[in-house]
Coordinates of C-alpha atoms and ligand atoms in Angstrom, one line a residue:
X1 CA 20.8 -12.1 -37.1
X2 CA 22.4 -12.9 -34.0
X3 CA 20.6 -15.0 -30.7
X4 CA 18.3 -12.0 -29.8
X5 CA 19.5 -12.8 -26.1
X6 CA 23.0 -11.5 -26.9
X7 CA 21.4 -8.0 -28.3
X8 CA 21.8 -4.9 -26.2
X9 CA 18.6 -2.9 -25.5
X10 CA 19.3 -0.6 -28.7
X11 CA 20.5 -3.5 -30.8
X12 CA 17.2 -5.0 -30.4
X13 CA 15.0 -1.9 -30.8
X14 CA 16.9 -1.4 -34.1
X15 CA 16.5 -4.6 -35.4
X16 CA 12.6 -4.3 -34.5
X17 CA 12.4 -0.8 -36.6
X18 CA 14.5 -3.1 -39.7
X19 CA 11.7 -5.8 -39.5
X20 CA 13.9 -8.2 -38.2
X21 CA 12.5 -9.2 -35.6
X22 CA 8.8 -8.3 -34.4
X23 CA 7.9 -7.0 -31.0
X24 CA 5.1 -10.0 -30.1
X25 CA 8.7 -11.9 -31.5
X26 CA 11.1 -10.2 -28.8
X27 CA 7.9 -10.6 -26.1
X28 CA 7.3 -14.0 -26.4
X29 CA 11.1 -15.2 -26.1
X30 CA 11.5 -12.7 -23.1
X31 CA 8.4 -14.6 -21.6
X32 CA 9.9 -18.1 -22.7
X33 CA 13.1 -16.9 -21.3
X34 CA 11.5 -16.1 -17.6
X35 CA 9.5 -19.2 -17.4
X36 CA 12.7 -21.2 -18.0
X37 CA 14.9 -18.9 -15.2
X38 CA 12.4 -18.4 -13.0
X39 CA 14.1 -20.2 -9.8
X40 CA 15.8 -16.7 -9.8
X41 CA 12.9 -15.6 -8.4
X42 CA 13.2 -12.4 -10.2
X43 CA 10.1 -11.5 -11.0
X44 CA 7.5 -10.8 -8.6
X45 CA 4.6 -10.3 -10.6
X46 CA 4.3 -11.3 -14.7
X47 CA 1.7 -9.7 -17.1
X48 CA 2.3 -11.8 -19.7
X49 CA -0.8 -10.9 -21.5
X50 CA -0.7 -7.2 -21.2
X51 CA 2.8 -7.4 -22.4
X52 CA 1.7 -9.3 -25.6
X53 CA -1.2 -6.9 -26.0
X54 CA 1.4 -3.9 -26.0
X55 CA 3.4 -6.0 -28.4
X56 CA 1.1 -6.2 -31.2
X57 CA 0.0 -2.0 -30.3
X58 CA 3.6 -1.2 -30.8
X59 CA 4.0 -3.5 -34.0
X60 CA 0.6 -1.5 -35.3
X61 CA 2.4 2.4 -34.6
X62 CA 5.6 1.2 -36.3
X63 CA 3.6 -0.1 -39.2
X64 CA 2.0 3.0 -39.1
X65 CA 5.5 5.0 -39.4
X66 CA 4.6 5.9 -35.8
X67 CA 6.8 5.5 -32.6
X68 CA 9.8 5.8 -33.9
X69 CA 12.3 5.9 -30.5
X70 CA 15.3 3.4 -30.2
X71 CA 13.6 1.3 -27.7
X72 CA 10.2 0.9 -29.3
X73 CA 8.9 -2.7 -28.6
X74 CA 12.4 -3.6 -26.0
X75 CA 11.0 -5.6 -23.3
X76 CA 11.4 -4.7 -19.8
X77 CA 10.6 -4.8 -16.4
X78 CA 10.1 -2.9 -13.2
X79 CA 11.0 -2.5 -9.7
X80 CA 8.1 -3.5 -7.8
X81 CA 7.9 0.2 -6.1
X82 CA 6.9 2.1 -9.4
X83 CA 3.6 2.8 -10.2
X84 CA 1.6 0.9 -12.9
X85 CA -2.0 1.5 -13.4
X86 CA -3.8 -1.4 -13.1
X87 CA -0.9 -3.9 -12.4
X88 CA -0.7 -4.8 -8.4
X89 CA 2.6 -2.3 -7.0
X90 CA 3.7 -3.8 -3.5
X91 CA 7.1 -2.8 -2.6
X92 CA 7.3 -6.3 -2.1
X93 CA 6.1 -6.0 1.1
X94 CA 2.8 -7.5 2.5
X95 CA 1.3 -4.7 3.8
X96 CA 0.7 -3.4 0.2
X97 CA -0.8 -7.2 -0.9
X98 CA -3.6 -6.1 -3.1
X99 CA -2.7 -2.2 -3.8
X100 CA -3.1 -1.8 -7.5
X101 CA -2.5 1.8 -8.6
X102 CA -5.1 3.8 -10.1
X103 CA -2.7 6.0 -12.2
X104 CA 0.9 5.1 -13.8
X105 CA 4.2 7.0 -12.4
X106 CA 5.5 9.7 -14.9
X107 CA 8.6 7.5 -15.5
X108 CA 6.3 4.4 -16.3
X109 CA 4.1 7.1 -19.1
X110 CA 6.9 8.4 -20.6
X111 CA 8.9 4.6 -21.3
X112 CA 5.4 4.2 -22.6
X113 CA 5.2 7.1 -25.2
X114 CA 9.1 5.7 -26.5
X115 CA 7.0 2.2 -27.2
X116 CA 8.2 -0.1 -24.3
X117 CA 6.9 -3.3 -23.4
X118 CA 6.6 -4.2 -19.8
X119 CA 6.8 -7.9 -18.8
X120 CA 6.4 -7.2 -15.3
X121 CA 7.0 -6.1 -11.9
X122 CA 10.9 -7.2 -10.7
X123 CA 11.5 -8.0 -6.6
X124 CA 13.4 -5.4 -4.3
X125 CA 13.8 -5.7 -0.5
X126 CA 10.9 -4.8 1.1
X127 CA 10.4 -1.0 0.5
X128 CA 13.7 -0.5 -0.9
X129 CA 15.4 -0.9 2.5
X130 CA 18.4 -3.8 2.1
X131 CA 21.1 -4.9 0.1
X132 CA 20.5 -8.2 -0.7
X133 CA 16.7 -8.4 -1.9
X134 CA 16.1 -11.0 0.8
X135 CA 13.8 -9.1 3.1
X136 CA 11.5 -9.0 0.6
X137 CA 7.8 -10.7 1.5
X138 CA 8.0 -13.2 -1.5
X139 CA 11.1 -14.4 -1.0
X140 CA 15.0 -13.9 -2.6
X141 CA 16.3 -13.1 -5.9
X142 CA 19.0 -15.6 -6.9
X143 CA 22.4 -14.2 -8.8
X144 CA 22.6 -15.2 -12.0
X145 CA 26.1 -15.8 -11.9
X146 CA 25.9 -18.2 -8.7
X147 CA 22.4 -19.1 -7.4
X148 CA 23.5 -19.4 -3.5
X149 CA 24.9 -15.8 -3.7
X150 CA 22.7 -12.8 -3.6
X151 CA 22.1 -10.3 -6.5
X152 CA 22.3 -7.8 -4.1
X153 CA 19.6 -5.2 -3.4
X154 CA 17.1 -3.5 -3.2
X155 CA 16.8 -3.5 -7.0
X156 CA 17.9 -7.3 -6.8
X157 CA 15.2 -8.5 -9.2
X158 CA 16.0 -6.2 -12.1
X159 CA 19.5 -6.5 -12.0
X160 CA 19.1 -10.2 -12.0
X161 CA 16.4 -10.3 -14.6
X162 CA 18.8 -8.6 -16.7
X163 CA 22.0 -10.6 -16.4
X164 CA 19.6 -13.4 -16.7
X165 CA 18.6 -12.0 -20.2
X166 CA 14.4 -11.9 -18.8
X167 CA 14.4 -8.3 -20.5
X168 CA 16.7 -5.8 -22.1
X169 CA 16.4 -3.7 -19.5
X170 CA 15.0 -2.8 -16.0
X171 CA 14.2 0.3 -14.1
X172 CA 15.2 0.5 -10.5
X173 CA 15.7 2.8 -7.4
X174 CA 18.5 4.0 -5.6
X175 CA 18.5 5.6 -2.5
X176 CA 21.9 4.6 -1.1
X177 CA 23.1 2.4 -4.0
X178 CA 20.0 0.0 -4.9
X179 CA 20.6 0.3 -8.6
X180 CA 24.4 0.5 -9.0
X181 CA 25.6 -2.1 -6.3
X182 CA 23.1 -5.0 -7.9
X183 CA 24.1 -4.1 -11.2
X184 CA 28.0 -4.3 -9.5
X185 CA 27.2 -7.6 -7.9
X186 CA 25.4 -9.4 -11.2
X187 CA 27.7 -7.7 -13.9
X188 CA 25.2 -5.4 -15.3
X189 CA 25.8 -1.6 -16.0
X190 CA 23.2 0.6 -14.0
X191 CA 22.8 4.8 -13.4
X192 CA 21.4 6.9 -10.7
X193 CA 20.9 9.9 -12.2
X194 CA 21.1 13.3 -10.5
X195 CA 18.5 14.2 -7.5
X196 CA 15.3 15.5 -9.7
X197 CA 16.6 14.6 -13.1
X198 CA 13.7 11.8 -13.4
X199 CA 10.5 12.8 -11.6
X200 CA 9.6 10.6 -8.5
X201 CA 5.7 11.2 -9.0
X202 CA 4.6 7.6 -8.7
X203 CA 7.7 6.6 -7.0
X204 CA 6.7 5.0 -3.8
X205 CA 9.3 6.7 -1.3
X206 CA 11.4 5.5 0.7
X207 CA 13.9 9.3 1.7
X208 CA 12.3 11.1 -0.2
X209 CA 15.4 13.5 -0.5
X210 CA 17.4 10.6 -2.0
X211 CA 15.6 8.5 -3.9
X212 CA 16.0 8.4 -7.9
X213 CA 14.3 6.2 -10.1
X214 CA 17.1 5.1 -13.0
X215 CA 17.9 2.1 -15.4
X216 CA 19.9 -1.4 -15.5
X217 CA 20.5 -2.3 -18.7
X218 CA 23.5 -4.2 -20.3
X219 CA 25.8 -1.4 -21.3
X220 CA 26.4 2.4 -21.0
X221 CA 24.6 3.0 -24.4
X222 CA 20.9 1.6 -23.2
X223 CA 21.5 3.5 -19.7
X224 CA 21.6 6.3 -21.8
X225 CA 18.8 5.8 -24.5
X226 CA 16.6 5.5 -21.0
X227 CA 17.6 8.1 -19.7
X228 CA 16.8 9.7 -22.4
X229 CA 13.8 8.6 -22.8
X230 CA 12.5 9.4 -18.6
X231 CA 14.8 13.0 -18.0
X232 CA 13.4 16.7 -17.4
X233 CA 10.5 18.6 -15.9
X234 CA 7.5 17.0 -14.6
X235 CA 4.7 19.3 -12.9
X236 CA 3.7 16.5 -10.3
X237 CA 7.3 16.6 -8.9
X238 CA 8.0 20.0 -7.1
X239 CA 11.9 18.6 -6.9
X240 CA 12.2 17.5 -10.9
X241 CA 14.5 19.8 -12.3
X242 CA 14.2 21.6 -16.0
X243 CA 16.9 19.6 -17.7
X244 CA 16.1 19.2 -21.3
X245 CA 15.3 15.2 -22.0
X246 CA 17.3 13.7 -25.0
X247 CA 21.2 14.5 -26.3
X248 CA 22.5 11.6 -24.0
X249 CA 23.1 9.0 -26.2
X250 CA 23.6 10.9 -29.0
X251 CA 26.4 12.7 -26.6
X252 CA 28.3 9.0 -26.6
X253 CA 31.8 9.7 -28.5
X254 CA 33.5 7.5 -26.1
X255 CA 36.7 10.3 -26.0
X256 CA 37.7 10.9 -22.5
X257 CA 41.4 12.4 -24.1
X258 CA 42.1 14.8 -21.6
X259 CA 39.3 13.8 -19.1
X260 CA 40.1 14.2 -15.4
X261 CA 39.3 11.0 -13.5
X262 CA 39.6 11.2 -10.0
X263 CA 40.7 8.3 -7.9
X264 CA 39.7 9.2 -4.2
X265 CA 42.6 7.6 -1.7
X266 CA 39.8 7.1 1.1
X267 CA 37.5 4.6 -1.0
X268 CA 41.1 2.2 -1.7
X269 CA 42.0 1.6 1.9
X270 CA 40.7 -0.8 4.3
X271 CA 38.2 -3.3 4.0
X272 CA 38.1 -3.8 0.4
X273 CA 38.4 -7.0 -1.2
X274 CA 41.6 -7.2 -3.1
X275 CA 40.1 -8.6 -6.1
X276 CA 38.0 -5.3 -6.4
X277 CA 40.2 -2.9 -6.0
X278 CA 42.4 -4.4 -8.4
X279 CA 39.4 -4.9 -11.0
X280 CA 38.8 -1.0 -10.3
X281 CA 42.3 0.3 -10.3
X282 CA 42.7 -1.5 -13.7
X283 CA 39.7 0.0 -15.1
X284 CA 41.3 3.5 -14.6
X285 CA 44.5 2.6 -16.4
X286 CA 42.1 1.0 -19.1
X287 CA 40.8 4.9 -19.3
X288 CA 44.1 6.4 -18.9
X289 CA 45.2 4.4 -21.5
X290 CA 42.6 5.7 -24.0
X291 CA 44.0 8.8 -22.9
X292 CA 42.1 10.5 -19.6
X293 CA 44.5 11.7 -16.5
X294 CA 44.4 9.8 -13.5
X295 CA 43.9 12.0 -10.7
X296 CA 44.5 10.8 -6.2
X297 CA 43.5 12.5 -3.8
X298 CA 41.9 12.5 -0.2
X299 CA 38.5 12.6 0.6
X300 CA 38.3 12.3 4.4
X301 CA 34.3 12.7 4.7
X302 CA 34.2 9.2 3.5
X303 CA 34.0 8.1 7.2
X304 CA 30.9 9.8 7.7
X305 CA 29.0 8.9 5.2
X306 CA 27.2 5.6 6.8
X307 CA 26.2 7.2 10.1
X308 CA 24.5 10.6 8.1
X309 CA 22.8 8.0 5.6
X310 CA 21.5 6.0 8.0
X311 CA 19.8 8.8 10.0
X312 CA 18.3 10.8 7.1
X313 CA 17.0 7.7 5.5
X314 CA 15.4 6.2 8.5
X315 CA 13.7 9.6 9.4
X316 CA 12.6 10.1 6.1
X317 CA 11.2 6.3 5.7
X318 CA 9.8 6.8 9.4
X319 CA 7.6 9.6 8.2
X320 CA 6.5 8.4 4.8
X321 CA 5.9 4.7 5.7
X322 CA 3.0 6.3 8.4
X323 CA 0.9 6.2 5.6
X324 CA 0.6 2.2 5.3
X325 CA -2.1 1.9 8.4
X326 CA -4.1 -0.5 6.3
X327 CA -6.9 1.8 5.9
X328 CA -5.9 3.5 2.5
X329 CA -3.9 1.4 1.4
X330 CA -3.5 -2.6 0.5
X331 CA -3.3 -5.1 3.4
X332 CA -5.7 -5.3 6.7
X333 CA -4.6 -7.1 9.7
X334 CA -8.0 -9.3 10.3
X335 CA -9.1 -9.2 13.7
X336 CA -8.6 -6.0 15.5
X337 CA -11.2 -4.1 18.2
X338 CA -10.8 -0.3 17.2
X339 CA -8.7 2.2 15.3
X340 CA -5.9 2.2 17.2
X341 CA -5.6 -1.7 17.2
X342 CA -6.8 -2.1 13.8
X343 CA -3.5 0.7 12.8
X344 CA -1.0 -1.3 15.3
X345 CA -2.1 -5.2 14.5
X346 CA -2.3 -4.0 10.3
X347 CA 2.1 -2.4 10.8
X348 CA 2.7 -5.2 13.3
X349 CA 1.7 -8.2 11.1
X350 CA 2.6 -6.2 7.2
X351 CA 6.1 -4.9 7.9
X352 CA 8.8 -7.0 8.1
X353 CA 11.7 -6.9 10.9
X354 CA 14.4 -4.6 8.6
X355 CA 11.2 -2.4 7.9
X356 CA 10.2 -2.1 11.3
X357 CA 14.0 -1.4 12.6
X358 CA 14.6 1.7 10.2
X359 CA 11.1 3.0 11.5
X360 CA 11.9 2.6 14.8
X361 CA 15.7 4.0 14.4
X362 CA 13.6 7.2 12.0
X363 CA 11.5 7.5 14.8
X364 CA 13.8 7.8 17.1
X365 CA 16.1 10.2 16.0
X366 CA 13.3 13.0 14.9
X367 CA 12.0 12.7 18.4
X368 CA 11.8 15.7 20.3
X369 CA 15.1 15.0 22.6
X370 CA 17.0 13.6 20.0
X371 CA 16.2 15.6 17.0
X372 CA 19.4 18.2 17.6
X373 CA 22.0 15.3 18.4
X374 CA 21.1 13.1 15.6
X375 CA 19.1 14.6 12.5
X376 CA 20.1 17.8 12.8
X377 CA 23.3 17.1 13.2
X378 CA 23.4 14.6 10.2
X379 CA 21.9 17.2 7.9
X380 CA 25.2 19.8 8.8
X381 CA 27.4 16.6 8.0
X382 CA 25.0 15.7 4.8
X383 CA 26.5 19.4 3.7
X384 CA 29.7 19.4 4.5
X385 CA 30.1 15.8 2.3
X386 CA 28.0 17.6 -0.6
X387 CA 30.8 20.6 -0.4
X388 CA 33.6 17.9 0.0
X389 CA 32.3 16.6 -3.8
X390 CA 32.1 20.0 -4.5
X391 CA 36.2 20.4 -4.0
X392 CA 36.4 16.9 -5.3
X393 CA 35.2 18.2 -9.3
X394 CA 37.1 21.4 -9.1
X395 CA 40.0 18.7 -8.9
X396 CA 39.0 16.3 -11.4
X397 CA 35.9 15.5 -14.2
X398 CA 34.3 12.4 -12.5
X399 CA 35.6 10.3 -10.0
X400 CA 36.0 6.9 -10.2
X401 CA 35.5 4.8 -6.8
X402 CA 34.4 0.7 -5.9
X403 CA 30.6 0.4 -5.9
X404 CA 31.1 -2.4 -2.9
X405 CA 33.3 -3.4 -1.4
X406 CA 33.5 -7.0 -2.1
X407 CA 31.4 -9.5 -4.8
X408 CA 28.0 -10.6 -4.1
X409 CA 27.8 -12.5 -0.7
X410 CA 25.7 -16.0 0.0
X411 CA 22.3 -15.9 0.7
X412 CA 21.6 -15.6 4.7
X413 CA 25.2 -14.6 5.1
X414 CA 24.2 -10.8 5.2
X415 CA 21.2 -10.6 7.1
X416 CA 22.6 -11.9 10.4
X417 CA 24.3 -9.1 10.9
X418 CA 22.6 -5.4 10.1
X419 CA 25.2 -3.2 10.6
X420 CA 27.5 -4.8 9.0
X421 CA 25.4 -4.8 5.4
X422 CA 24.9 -0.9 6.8
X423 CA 28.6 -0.7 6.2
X424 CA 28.4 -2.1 2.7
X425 CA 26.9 0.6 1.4
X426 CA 29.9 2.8 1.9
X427 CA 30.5 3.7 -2.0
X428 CA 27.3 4.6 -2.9
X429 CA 25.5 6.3 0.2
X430 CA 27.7 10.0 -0.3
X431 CA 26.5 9.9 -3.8
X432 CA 22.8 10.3 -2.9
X433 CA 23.5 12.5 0.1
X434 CA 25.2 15.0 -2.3
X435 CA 22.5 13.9 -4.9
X436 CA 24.9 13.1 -7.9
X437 CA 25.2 10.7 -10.9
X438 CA 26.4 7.5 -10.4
X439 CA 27.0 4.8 -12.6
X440 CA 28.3 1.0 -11.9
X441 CA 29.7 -0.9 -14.1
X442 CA 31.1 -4.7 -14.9
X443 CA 35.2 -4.6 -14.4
X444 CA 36.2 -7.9 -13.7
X445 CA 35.4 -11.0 -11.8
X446 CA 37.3 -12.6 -8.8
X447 CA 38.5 -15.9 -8.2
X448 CA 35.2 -17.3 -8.0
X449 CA 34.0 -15.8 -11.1
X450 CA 31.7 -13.5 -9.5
X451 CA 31.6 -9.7 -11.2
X452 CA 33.4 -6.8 -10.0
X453 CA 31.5 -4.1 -10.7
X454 CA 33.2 0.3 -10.3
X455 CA 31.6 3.2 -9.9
X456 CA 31.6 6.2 -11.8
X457 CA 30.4 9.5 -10.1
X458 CA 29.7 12.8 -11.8
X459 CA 29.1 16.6 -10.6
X460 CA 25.3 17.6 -10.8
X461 CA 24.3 16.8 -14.3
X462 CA 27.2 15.5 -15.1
X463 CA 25.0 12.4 -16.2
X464 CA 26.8 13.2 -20.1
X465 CA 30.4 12.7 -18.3
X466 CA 29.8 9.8 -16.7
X467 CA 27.6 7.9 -19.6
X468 CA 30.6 8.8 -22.1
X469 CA 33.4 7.8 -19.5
X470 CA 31.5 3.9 -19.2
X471 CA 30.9 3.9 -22.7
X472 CA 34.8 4.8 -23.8
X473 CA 35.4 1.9 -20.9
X474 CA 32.9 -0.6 -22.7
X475 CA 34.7 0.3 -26.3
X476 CA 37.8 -1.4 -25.1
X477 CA 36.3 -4.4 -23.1
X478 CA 34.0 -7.1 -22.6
X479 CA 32.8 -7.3 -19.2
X480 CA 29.9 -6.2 -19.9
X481 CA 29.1 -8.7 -22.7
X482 CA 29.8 -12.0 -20.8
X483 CA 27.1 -13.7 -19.5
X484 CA 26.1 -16.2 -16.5
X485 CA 26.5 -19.6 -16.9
X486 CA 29.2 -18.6 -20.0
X487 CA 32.3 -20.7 -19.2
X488 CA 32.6 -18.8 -15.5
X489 CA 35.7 -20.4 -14.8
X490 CA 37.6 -19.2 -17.9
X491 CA 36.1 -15.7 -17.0
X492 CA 37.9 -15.9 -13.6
X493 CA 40.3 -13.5 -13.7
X494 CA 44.4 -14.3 -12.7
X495 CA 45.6 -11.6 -10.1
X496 CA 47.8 -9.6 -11.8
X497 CA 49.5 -5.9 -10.5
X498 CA 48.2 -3.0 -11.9
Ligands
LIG1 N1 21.1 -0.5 1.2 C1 20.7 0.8 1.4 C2 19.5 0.8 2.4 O1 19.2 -0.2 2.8 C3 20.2 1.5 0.1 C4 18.9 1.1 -0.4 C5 18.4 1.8 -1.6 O2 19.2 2.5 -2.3 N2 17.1 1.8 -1.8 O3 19.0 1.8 2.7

């Protein structure tokens, strides 16, 4: 058998159910694996021996004939914002220093019931608000691919343990793009699923209407055996939606002959990097070639999409980050001299400045005199963009779109300047506000051998078009095999016209 590093998710889970390979085995050398990369500061907290514990429970329900899904004993890891009983959950903020859940978010039970292994708890920006995973209270995640750069964010530490090969795969959040533009920005594949596909119950929120807990993994095929796996009904989530779990990655035939693939003119213009246009115009004639029909057209809303993100998400996170007061919850400022102090000193000294900004900015625009010129406002906008997607797939299948618009920045380089990172978030924000499926996936790399990652955006549920679309994309290339550190020069691509 192969370097179990160079496995995908499913490669390894079938080569556990052969006997090939034993899940303490695949544990242990995903342990050895993270002590050696840890620099990358990936990882925020590891449960090494929990994760060997579950290793030799799995190997005992296999033996057994039990536990038979495709990722039985796969390592993994997640974002430090799910919910895992008895393992500390801090949204890598300091505020939550100390909160360890008394119960396990549905997502977490059901991975559990398909046999995973958990290594650990991955960094994120603190509460999910960022795109570089540097305002996070423990410090950066490194990219794999060049440790100055970021790995981008919030879900920074999964799609960096990932690339790094820590785990097989990693389950993020995305509320504006925090799973697909990391996966983009460290050449891993990664899905938002639609709004309510995977239950949020043990989610901690950051907009609640946007939010959606989904995997980065190394290829479409282990997105979708995750999916799989986490998908449908869950009666602690009023917004999870009956969609029956399962089919996904059986549903992978990787023929897109006839598919419509929409290429929105407003997500090519100005402001994106060459290099990644180029890498995501190519991977549409890579499609067209395997026979889908390439499909331009307009989609003017783009240039609202920013401003109504950045207003819904801040109100929501204004509202449900009122709950962190240092009473229920984690952290206590010290020294305070009553109730009021002890709430002001606890938010002043646990949140960190981007935390405090979107607060402030939430606050702001769901107060009393502002509430009609900027929320209300943002939420008539919010539906005109969901019926401008609406248009969008009577006119085409799944549309295909940058996830960023440029590779992964330096570290520091971002953070200088909010608004500006606000802006980078231009591909992916419209995709939550109209609560679709979104996929990102490796494409290229630029001149500096940094990935190139493109989006893939479905209708409501389209999660089976989108999945099949990457995967017909991964039959015919490689991107999504090469790894960091793997000859990055050679991988460099030449610009060539598309
Ligand atoms: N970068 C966006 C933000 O800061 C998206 C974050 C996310 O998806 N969690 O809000």
């Amino acid at each position: 058998m192969s370097d179990i590093f160079d496995l995908t998710a499913l490669e390894l889970g079938a080569a556990i159910r052969q006997g090939e390979v034993s899940p303490t085995q695949a544990a242990r050398a995903a342990l050895d694996r993270m002590e050696e990369t840890k620099e990358n500061g990936a990882f925020v907290a590891v449960t090494a021996d929990r994760a060997l514990d579950r290793a030799r429970e799995i190997e005992q329900q296999l033996a057994a004939g039990k536990c038979a899904g495709p990722l039985a004993g796969v390592p993994m890891a997640l974002k430090d914002n799910i919910c895992t009983k008895g393992v500390s959950t801090t949204c890598a903020s300091k505020i939550l220093t100390g909160f360890v859940p008394p119960y396990d978010a549905t997502l977490v039970e059901r991975l559990g019931e398909q046999g995973a292994v958990c290594l650990g708890k991955v960094n994120m920006d603190e509460f999910a608000m960022g795109s570089t995973t540097e305002t996070s209270y423990y410090g950066p995640t490194r990219n794999p691919w060049d440790r100055e750069r970021v790995p981008g964010g919030s879900s920074g530490g999964a799609a960096a343990a990932v690339a790094e090969g820590d785990c097989w795969y990693a389950v993020g959040s995305d509320t504006g793009g925090s799973i697909r533009q990391p996966a983009a920005y460290c050449g891993v594949t990664g899905m938002k699923p639609t709004y309510g596909a995977v239950s949020r119950y043990g989610l901690i929120a950051y907009a609640s209407s946007l939010d959606q807990m989904g995997p980065l993994a190394r290829d479409a095929a282990d997105c979708a055996a995750v999916l799989d796996a986490v998908m449908g009904k869950d009666p602690r989530d009023g917004t999870s939606l009956d969609v029956p779990a399962g089919g996904l990655l059986a549903g992978l035939t990787g023929d897109v002959r006839g598919m419509k693939i929409g290429l929105p003119a407003d997500c090519f213009g100005d402001g994106l990097d060459p290099a990644v246009r180029q890498g995501v115009l190519r991977a549409a004639q890579t499609l067209k070639a395997r026979g889908a029909e390439l499909v331009e057209f307009d989609f003017p809303v783009m240039q609202y999409v920013i401003p109504t993100y950045y207003i819904i998400a801040a109100a929501e996170a204004s509202s449900n980050l009122s709950r962190f007061d240092g009473v229920k919850y984690g952290w206590r400022a010290q020294d305070y001299e009553d109730l009021t102090d002890l709430y002001c000193r606890t938010r002043t000294q646990g949140f960190g400045a981007e935390v405090k900004r979107r607060i402030l900015l939430g606050s702001f625009v769901l107060s009393a005199g502002y509430y009609d010129a900027y929320y209300k406002k943002a939420l008539q906008v919010k539906g005109l963009i969901k019926k401008a997607f609406d248009d969008a797939f009577t006119r085409c299948d799944v549309m295909l779109t940058p996830v960023a618009p440029t590779t992964a920045p330096k570290l520091g380089e971002s953070l200088s300047d909010p608004l500006q990172m606000y802006l980078s978030d231009i591909y992916t924000v419209s995709v939550n506000l109209a609560g679709l499926p979104g996929l990102s996936m490796p494409c290229g790399f630029d001149e500096k051998g940094l990935p190139i990652g493109c989006q893939l955006i479905g209708p409501p549920l389209g999660e089976d078009k989108v999945l099949n679309a990457a995967h017909a994309f991964q039959l015919d290339t490689d991107y999504h095999k090469r790894r960091p550190g793997q000859g990055q020069a050679e991988q460099a691509e030449k610009k060539e016209a598309v």
